[in-house]
XYZ file of C-alpha atoms in Angstrom:
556
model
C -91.809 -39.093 -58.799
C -95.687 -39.264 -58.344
C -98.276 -36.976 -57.721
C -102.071 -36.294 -57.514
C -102.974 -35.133 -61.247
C -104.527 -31.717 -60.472
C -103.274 -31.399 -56.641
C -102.507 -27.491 -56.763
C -105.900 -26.615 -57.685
C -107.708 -28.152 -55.162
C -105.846 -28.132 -52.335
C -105.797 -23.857 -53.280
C -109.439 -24.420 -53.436
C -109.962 -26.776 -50.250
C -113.881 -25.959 -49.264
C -113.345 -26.854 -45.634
C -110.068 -26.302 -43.027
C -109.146 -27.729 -39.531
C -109.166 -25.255 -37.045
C -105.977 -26.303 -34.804
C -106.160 -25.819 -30.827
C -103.358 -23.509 -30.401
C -101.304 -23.929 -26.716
C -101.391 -20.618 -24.687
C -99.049 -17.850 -24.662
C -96.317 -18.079 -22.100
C -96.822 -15.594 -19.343
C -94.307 -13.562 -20.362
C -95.135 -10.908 -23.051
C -93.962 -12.432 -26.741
C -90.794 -10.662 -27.873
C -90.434 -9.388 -31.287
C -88.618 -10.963 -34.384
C -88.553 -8.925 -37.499
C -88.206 -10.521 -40.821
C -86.317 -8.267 -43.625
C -88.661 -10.094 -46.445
C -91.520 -9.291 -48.329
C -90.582 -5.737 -49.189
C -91.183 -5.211 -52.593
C -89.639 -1.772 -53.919
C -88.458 -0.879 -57.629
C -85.792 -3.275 -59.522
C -82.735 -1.110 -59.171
C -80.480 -4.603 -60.406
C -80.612 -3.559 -63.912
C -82.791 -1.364 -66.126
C -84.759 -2.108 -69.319
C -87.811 -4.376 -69.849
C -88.682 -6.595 -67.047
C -87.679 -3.701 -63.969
C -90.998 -3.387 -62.382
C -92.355 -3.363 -58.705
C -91.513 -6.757 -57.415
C -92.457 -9.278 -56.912
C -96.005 -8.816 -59.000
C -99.328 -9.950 -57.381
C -99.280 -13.299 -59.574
C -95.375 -14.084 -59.088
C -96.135 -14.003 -55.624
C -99.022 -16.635 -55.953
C -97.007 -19.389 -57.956
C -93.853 -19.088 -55.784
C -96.361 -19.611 -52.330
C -98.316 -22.565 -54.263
C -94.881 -23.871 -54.818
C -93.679 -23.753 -51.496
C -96.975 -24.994 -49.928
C -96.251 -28.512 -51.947
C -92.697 -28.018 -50.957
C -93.764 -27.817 -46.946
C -96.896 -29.857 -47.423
C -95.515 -33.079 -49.103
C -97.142 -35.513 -47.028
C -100.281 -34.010 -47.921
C -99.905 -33.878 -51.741
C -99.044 -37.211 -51.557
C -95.821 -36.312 -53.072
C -93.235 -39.979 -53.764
C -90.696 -41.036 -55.384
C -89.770 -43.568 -57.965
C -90.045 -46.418 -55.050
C -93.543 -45.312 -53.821
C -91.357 -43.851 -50.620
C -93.010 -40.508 -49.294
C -90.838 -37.779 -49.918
C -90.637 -35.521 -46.332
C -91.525 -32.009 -46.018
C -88.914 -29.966 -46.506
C -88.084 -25.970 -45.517
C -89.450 -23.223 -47.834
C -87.335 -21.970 -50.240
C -86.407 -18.091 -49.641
C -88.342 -16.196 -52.267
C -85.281 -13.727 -53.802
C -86.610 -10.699 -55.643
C -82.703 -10.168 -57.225
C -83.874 -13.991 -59.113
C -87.107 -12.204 -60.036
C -85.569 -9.624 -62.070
C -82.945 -12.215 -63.893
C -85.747 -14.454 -64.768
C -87.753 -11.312 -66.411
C -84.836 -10.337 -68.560
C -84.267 -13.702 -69.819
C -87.933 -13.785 -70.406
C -88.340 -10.658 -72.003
C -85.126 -11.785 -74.256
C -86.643 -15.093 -75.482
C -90.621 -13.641 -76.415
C -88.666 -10.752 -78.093
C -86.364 -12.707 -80.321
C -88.587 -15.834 -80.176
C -86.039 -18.041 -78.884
C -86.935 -20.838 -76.774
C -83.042 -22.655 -77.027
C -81.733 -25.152 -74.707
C -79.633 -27.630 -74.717
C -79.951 -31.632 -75.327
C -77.421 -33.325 -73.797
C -78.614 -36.674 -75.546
C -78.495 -35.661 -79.058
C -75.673 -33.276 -77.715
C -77.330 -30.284 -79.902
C -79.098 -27.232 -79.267
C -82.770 -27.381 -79.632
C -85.810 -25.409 -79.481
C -87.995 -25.594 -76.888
C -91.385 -24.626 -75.783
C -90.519 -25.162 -72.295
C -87.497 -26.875 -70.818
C -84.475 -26.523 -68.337
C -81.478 -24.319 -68.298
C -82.554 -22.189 -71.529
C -79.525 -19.648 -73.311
C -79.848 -16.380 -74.274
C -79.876 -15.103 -78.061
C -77.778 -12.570 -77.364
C -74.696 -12.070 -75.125
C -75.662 -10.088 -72.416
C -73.864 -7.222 -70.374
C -73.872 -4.082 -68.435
C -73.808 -0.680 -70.374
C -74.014 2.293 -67.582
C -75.588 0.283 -65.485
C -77.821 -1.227 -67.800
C -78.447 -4.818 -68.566
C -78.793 -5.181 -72.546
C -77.654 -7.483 -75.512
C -74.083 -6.309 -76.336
C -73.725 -8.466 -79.273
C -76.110 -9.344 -82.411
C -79.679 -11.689 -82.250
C -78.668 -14.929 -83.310
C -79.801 -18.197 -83.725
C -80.259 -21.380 -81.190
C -77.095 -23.084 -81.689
C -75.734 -20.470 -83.440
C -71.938 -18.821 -82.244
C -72.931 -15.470 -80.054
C -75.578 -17.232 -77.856
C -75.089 -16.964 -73.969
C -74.690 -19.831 -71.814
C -77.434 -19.695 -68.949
C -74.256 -19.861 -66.071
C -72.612 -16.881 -67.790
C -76.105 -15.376 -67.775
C -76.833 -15.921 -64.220
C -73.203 -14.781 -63.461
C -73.590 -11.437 -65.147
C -77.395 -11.311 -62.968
C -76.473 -12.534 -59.737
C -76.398 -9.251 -58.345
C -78.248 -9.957 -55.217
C -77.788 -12.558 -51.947
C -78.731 -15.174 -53.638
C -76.963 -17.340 -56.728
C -78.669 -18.974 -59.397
C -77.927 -22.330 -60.203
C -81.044 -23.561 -62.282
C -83.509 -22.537 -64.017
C -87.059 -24.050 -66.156
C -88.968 -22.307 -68.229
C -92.625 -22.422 -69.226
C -94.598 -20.731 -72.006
C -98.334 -20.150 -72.958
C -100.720 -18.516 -75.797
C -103.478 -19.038 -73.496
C -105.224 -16.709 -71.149
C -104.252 -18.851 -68.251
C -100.478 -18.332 -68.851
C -101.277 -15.214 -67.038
C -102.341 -16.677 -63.750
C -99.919 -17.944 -60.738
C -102.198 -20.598 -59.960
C -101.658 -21.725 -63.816
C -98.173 -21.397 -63.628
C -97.698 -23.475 -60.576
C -99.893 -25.903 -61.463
C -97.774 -26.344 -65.054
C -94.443 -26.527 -63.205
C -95.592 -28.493 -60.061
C -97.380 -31.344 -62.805
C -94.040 -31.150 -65.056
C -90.549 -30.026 -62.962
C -91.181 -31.050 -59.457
C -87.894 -32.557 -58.653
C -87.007 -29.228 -59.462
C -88.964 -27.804 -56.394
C -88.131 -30.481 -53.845
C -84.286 -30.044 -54.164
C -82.502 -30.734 -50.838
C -79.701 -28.685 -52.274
C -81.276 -25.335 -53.204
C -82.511 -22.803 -50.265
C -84.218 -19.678 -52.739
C -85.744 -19.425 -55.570
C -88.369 -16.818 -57.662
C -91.079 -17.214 -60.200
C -90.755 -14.699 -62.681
C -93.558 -13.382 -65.447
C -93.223 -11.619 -68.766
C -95.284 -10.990 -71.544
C -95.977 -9.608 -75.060
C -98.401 -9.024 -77.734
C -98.950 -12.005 -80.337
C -98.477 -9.851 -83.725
C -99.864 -11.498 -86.634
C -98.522 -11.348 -90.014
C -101.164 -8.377 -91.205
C -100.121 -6.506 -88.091
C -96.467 -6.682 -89.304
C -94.294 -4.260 -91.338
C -94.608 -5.746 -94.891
C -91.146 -7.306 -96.348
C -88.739 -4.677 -98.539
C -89.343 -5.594 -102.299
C -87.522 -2.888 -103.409
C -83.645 -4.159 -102.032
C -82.956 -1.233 -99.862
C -85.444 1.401 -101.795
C -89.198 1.981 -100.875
C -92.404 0.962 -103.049
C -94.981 3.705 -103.872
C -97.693 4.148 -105.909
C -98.281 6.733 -108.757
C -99.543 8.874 -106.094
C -96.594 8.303 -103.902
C -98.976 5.940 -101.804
C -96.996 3.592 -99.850
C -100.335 1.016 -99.599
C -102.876 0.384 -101.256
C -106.958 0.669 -100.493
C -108.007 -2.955 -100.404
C -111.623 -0.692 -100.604
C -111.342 0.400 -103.766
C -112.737 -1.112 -106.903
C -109.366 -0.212 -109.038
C -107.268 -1.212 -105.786
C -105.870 -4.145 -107.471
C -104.520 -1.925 -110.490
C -103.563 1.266 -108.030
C -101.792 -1.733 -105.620
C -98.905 -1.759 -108.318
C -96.081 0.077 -107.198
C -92.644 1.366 -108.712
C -89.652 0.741 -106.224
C -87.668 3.772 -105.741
C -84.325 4.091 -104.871
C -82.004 0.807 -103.705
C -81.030 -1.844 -106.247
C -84.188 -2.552 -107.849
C -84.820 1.139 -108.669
C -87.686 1.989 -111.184
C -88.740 -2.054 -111.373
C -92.496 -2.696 -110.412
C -93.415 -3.416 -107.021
C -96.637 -4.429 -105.214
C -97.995 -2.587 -102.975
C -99.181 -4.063 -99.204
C -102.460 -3.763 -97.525
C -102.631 -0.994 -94.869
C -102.161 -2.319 -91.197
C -105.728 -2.186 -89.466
C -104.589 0.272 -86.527
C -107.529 -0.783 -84.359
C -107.147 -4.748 -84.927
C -103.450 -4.490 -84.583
C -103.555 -2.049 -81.358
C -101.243 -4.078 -78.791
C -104.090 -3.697 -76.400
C -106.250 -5.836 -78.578
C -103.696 -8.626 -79.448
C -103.506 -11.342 -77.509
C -100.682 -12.043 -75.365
C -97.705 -14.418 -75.037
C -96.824 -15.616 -71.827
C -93.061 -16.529 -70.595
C -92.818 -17.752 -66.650
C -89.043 -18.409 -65.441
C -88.718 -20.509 -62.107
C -84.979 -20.164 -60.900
C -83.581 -21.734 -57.990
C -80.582 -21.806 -55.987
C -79.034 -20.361 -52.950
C -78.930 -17.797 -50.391
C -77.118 -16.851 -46.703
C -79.819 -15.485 -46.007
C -81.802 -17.666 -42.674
C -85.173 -19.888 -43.515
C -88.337 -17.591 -42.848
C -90.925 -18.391 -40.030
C -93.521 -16.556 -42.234
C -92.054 -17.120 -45.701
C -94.697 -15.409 -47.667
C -98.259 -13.897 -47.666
C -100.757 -13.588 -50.589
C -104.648 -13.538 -50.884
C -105.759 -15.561 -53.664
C -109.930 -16.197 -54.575
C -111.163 -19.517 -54.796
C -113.408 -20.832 -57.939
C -116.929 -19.960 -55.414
C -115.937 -16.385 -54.596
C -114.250 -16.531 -51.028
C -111.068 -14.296 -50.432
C -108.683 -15.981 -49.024
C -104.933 -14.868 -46.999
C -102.794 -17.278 -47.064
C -98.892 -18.044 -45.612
C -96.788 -20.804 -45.120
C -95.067 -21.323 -41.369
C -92.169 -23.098 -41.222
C -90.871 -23.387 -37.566
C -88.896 -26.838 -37.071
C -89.725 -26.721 -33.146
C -93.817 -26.962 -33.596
C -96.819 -25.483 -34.164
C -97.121 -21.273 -33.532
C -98.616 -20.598 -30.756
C -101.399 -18.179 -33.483
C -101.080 -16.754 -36.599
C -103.553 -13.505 -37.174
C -103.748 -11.353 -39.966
C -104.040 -7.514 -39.112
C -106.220 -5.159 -41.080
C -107.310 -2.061 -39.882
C -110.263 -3.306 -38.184
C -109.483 -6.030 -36.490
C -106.471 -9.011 -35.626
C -108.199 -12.281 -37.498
C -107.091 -15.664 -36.515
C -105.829 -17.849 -39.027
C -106.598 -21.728 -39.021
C -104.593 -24.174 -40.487
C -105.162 -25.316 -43.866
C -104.097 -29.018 -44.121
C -104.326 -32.211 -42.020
C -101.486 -34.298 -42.038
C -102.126 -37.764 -42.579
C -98.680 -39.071 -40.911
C -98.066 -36.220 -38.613
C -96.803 -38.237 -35.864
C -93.867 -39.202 -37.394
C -93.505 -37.263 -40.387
C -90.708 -34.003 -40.189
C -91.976 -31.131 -38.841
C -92.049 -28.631 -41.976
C -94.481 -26.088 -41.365
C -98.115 -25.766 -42.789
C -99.991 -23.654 -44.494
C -102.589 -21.214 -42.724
C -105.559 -19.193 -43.895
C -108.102 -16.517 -43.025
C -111.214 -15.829 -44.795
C -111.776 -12.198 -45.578
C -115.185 -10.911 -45.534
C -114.714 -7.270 -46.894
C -116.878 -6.764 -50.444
C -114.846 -3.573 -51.418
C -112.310 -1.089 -51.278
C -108.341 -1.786 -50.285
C -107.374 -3.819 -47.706
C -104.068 -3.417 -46.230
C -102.456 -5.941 -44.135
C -99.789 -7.866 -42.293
C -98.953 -11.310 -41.264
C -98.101 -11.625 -37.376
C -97.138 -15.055 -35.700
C -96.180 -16.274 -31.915
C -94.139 -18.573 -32.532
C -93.935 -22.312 -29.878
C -91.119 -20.583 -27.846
C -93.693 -17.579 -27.649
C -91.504 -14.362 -30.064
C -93.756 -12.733 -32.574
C -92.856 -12.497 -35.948
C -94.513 -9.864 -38.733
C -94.321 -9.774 -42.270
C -93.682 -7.543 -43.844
C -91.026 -5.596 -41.614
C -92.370 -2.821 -42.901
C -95.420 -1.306 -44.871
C -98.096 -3.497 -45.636
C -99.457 -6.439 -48.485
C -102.761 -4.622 -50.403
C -106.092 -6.552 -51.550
C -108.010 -4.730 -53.769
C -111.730 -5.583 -53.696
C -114.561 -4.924 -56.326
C -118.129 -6.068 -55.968
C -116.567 -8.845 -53.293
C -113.924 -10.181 -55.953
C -110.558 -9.472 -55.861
C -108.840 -7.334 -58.478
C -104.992 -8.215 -58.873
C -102.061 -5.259 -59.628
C -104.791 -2.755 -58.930
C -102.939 0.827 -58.649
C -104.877 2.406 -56.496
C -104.000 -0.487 -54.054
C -100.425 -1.629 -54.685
C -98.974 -5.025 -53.551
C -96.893 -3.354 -50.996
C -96.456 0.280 -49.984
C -93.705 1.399 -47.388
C -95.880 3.852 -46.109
C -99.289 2.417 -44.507
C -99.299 0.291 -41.761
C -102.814 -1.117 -40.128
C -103.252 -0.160 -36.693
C -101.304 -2.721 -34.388
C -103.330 -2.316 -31.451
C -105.261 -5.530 -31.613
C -102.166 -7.371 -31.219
C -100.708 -7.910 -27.368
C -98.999 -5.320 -25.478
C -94.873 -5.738 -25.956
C -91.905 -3.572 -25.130
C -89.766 -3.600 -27.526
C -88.725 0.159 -27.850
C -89.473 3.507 -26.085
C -92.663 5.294 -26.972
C -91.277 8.098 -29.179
C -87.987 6.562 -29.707
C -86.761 6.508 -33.575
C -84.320 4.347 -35.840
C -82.971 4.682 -39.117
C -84.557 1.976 -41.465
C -84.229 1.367 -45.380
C -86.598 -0.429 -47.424
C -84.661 -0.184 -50.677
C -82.602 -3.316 -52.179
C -79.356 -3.713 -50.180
C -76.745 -1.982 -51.839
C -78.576 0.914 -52.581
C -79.010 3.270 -49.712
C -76.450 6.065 -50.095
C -75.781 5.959 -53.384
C -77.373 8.948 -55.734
C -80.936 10.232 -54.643
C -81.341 7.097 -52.069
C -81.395 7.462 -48.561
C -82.367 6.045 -45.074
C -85.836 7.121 -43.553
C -86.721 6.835 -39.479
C -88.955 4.462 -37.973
C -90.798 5.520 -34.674
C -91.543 3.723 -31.109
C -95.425 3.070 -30.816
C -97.029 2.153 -28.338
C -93.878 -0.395 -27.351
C -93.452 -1.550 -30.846
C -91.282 -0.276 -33.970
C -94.426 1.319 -36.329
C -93.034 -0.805 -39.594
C -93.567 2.896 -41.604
C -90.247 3.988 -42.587
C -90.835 7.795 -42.726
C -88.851 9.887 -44.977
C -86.291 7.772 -46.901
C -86.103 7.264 -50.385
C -85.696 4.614 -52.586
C -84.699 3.848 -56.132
C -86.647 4.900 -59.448
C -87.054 2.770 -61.985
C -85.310 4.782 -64.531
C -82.937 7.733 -64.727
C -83.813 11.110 -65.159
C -82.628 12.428 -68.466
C -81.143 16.245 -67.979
C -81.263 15.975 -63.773
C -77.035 15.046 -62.914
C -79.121 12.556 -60.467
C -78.782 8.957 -60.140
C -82.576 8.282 -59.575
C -82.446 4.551 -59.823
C -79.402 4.531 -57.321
C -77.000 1.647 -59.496
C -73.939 3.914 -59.214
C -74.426 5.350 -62.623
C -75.523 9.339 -63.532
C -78.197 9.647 -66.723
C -77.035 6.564 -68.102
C -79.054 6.071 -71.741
C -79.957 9.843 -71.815
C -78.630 11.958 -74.986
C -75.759 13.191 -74.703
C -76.335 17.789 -74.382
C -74.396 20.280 -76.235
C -74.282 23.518 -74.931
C -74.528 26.267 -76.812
C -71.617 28.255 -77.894
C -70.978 31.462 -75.211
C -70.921 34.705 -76.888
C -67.547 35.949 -76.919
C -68.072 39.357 -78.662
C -65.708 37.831 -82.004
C -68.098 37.135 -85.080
C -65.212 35.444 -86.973
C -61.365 35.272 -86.699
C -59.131 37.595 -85.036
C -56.934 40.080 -86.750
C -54.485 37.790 -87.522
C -56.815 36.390 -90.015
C -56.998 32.583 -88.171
C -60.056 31.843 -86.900
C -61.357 32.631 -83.513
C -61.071 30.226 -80.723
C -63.899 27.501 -80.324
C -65.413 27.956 -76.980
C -68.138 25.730 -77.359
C -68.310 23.183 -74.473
C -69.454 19.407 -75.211
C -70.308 17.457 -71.921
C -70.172 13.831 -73.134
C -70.179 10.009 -71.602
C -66.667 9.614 -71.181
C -65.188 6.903 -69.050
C -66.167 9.171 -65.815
C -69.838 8.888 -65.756
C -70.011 6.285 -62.830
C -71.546 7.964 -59.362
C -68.557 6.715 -56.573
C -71.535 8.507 -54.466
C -70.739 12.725 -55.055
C -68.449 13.913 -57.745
C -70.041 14.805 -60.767
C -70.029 12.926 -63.840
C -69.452 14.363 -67.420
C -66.477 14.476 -69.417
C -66.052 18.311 -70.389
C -63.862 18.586 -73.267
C -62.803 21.738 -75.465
C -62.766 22.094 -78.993
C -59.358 23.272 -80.625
């Protein structure tokens, strides 16, 4: 397979677009299509490291770079082995459930620094800094609710590691199924980008990307502080005891001029009691501050499939380009022709997007789509917006269903994961008026809607919310419902993070003993009953969606 060394890059960065003549509307009004996608609300899957908002600003950006070579082939120049042009093919479904199994896995491996997969030449496991199909060092599985290493840190190739099927089996906890996976790691700076990421995987795994066989996918991004050895705990001498000084020092002062004699230590306590032991350097606190340490960076790019139908918008972003222009940018994939428009809606205004590439074979190449852009000119402050299209046969689409995509801009660049502007927020909407006059609903009328994962709404605090008719449309703010937490609330009986499970990882409370007016024994001369109640895990403490969830158990 050949490609243009580089390609991602510039065609992101493309100086000049064609503007293509869009056909009129039909005279009829365009009905409305909504697309479920885009909505990016808190993991609920699993808990621990790696359940964030999803998708992040920069996931989004490699898995849209991705599809745009995907949908654009003929453009990249993308063949095979033969020199044959490979066609354009759909865009693959981005699936936030993939997201979230591609950040544990991540977290797991720059954690235990295990990059393992396996060589089916040599037939061994090997260490990897980036390859296909990598295993966990740890067997994975579900404690309350929780996705966590059930067994010990091992080894690559060592017994206790987890096969990446039985992984994605234990993860696939969403519509679609994971059936492959690459992996990509970095030191560098760039390892934190999405245009670096795609760019790696496009350069090294695009086979990967152009399956005919695989309809979703996600890019996934974790990192971690680099800690050098001086930012480390030192090693145990002592066997099990602790080394200290004459002062009962447990470093020394690299600052003073007798450090060398006051560095020599006496272990006390484990099996090298009263022997002499040096003493370690203290750890600079500033220099070794996380938040000065540079980072590692782990990207996951999992594929596979999903019922779920091929988008006609299949994914929005705004990225900058190397001289300062803000860009939006989505990929249309229709299969009966070119949209009739594509805007993107802000607040002020509906702004025509043009289309990005020029096919070179259009005539007789598959219809796949293309990619489309609009050139913001806003300096600063948030700007919210959506995505609307008419499509050939004249229905509009809008992504996202419902809320809106943020771009955060500062002194006319564009600041990424900003919180004061979030990536996607249920509750803002810009004003549709711009866009033509449809009838979709009654002014006034409502709906219930849901923006939380499926699977979630009904189940502990999470409920449904109600959309309202404006002005002929559905308003895409679903008002009132609530969605998961990231995390339970320790102490609160409430499943916050709606996976079925009550306080799950919270200490276990003991309630004080009530005050039953006997200080010690009755007059028998036995002691006095125990009244003390203990409200513990138990077996019970699943939510089936109202009964409580403690085990309440009496002493004797």
């Amino acid at each position: 397979m050949r490609t243009r060394a580089g390609w991602i890059l510039a065609g992101l960065l493309l100086a000049s677009c064609t503007n293509a003549t869009q056909p009129d509307r039909p005279g009829d009004e365009p009905a409305t299509i909504k697309q479920s996608l885009g909505e990016a609300t808190i993991a609920y899957w699993f808990g621990g490291v790696g359940a964030e908002a999803m998708p992040a600003y920069e996931e989004r950006v490699a898995w849209h770079l991705i599809n745009q070579v995907r949908m654009n082939t003929d453009v990249f120049d993308v063949q095979d082995m033969d020199g044959n042009l490979i066609p354009p093919a759909p865009p693959l479904t981005q699936q936030t459930g993939m997201t979230e199994a591609g950040r544990w896995q991540g977290a797991q491996s720059l954690t235990n620094l295990c990059y393992c997969v396996y060589d089916s030449m040599s037939m061994s496991y090997q260490s990897a800094a980036a390859g296909s199909n990598p295993l966990s060092c740890c067997t994975g599985g579900f404690v309350n609710g929780t996705i966590r290493c059930v067994g010990p840190i091992v080894g690559c190739g060592d017994d206790g590691m987890m096969e990446s099927a039985d992984r994605w089996a234990l993860l696939n906890k969403g519509p679609g199924e994971i059936r492959s996976e690459i992996f990509w790691t970095s030191t560098e700076d760039e390892g934190a980008l999405g245009t670096a990421a795609a760019d790696w995987f496009l350069n090294n795994a695009l086979g990967a990307a152009l399956s005919s066989r695989d309809s979703a996918g996600a890019a996934a991004r974790t990192s971690t502080p680099i800690i050098p050895d001086a930012c480390k705990p030192p090693e145990d001498t002592c066997t099990g005891g602790s080394c200290k000084g004459p002062g009962g020092e447990t470093d020394c002062d690299p600052d003073d001029p007798e450090a060398p004699n006051e560095c020599i230590g006496q272990c006390q306590g484990g099996a090298m009691s009263g022997e002499f032991c040096t003493l370690p350097e203290p750890i600079d606190p500033v220099a070794c501050d996380p938040a000065n340490l540079p980072r590692g960076w782990y990207w996951s790019f999992l594929f596979g499939q999903t019922a779920d139908p091929v988008p006609v918008l299949s994914d929005v972003v705004h990225v900058q380009t190397d001289g300062g222009g803000k860009l939006v940018l989505t990929n249309y994939y229709d299969p009966t022709g070119d949209p009739q428009s594509i805007s993107v809606i802000t607040d002020s205004a509906c702004n025509a997007m043009t289309r990005t590439f020029v096919r070179p074979d259009e005539a007789i190449e598959p219809y796949a789509g293309n990619t489309y852009q609009w050139a913001a000119t806003a300096t600063n402050g948030c700007v919210r917006y959506v995505a609307q299209a008419i499509d050939a046969e004249g229905f509009e689409h809008i992504y996202p269903t419902f809320g809106s995509l943020g771009m955060q801009l500062q002194g006319g660049n564009i600041v990424p994961n900003d919180e004061t502007c979030p990536i996607w927020v249920g509750d803002a909407r810009p004003n549709p008026g711009c866009l033509p006059t449809v009838t979709e609903c009654s002014e006034g009328a409502t709906r219930l809607c849901y923006t939380g994962r499926p699977g979630t709404e009904d189940k502990g605090m999470c409920d449904a919310g109600m959309d309202t008719c404006r002005g002929g449309r559905w308003s895409g703010i679903c008002a009132g419902e609530v969605r998961p937490e990231g995390d339970d609330v320790c102490g609160d009986q409430t499943d916050n993070n709606c996976n079925g499970y009550v306080d799950e990882d919270c200490p276990v409370p003991v309630l004080p003993t009530p005050d039953t007016g006997m200080t010690g024994g009755d007059d028998s001369g036995n002691g006095g009953p125990d009244m003390g109640i203990v409200i513990g895990p138990g077996d019970d403490t699943k939510d089936e969606g109202g009964g409580c969830c403690a085990t309440v158990s009496r002493g004797t």
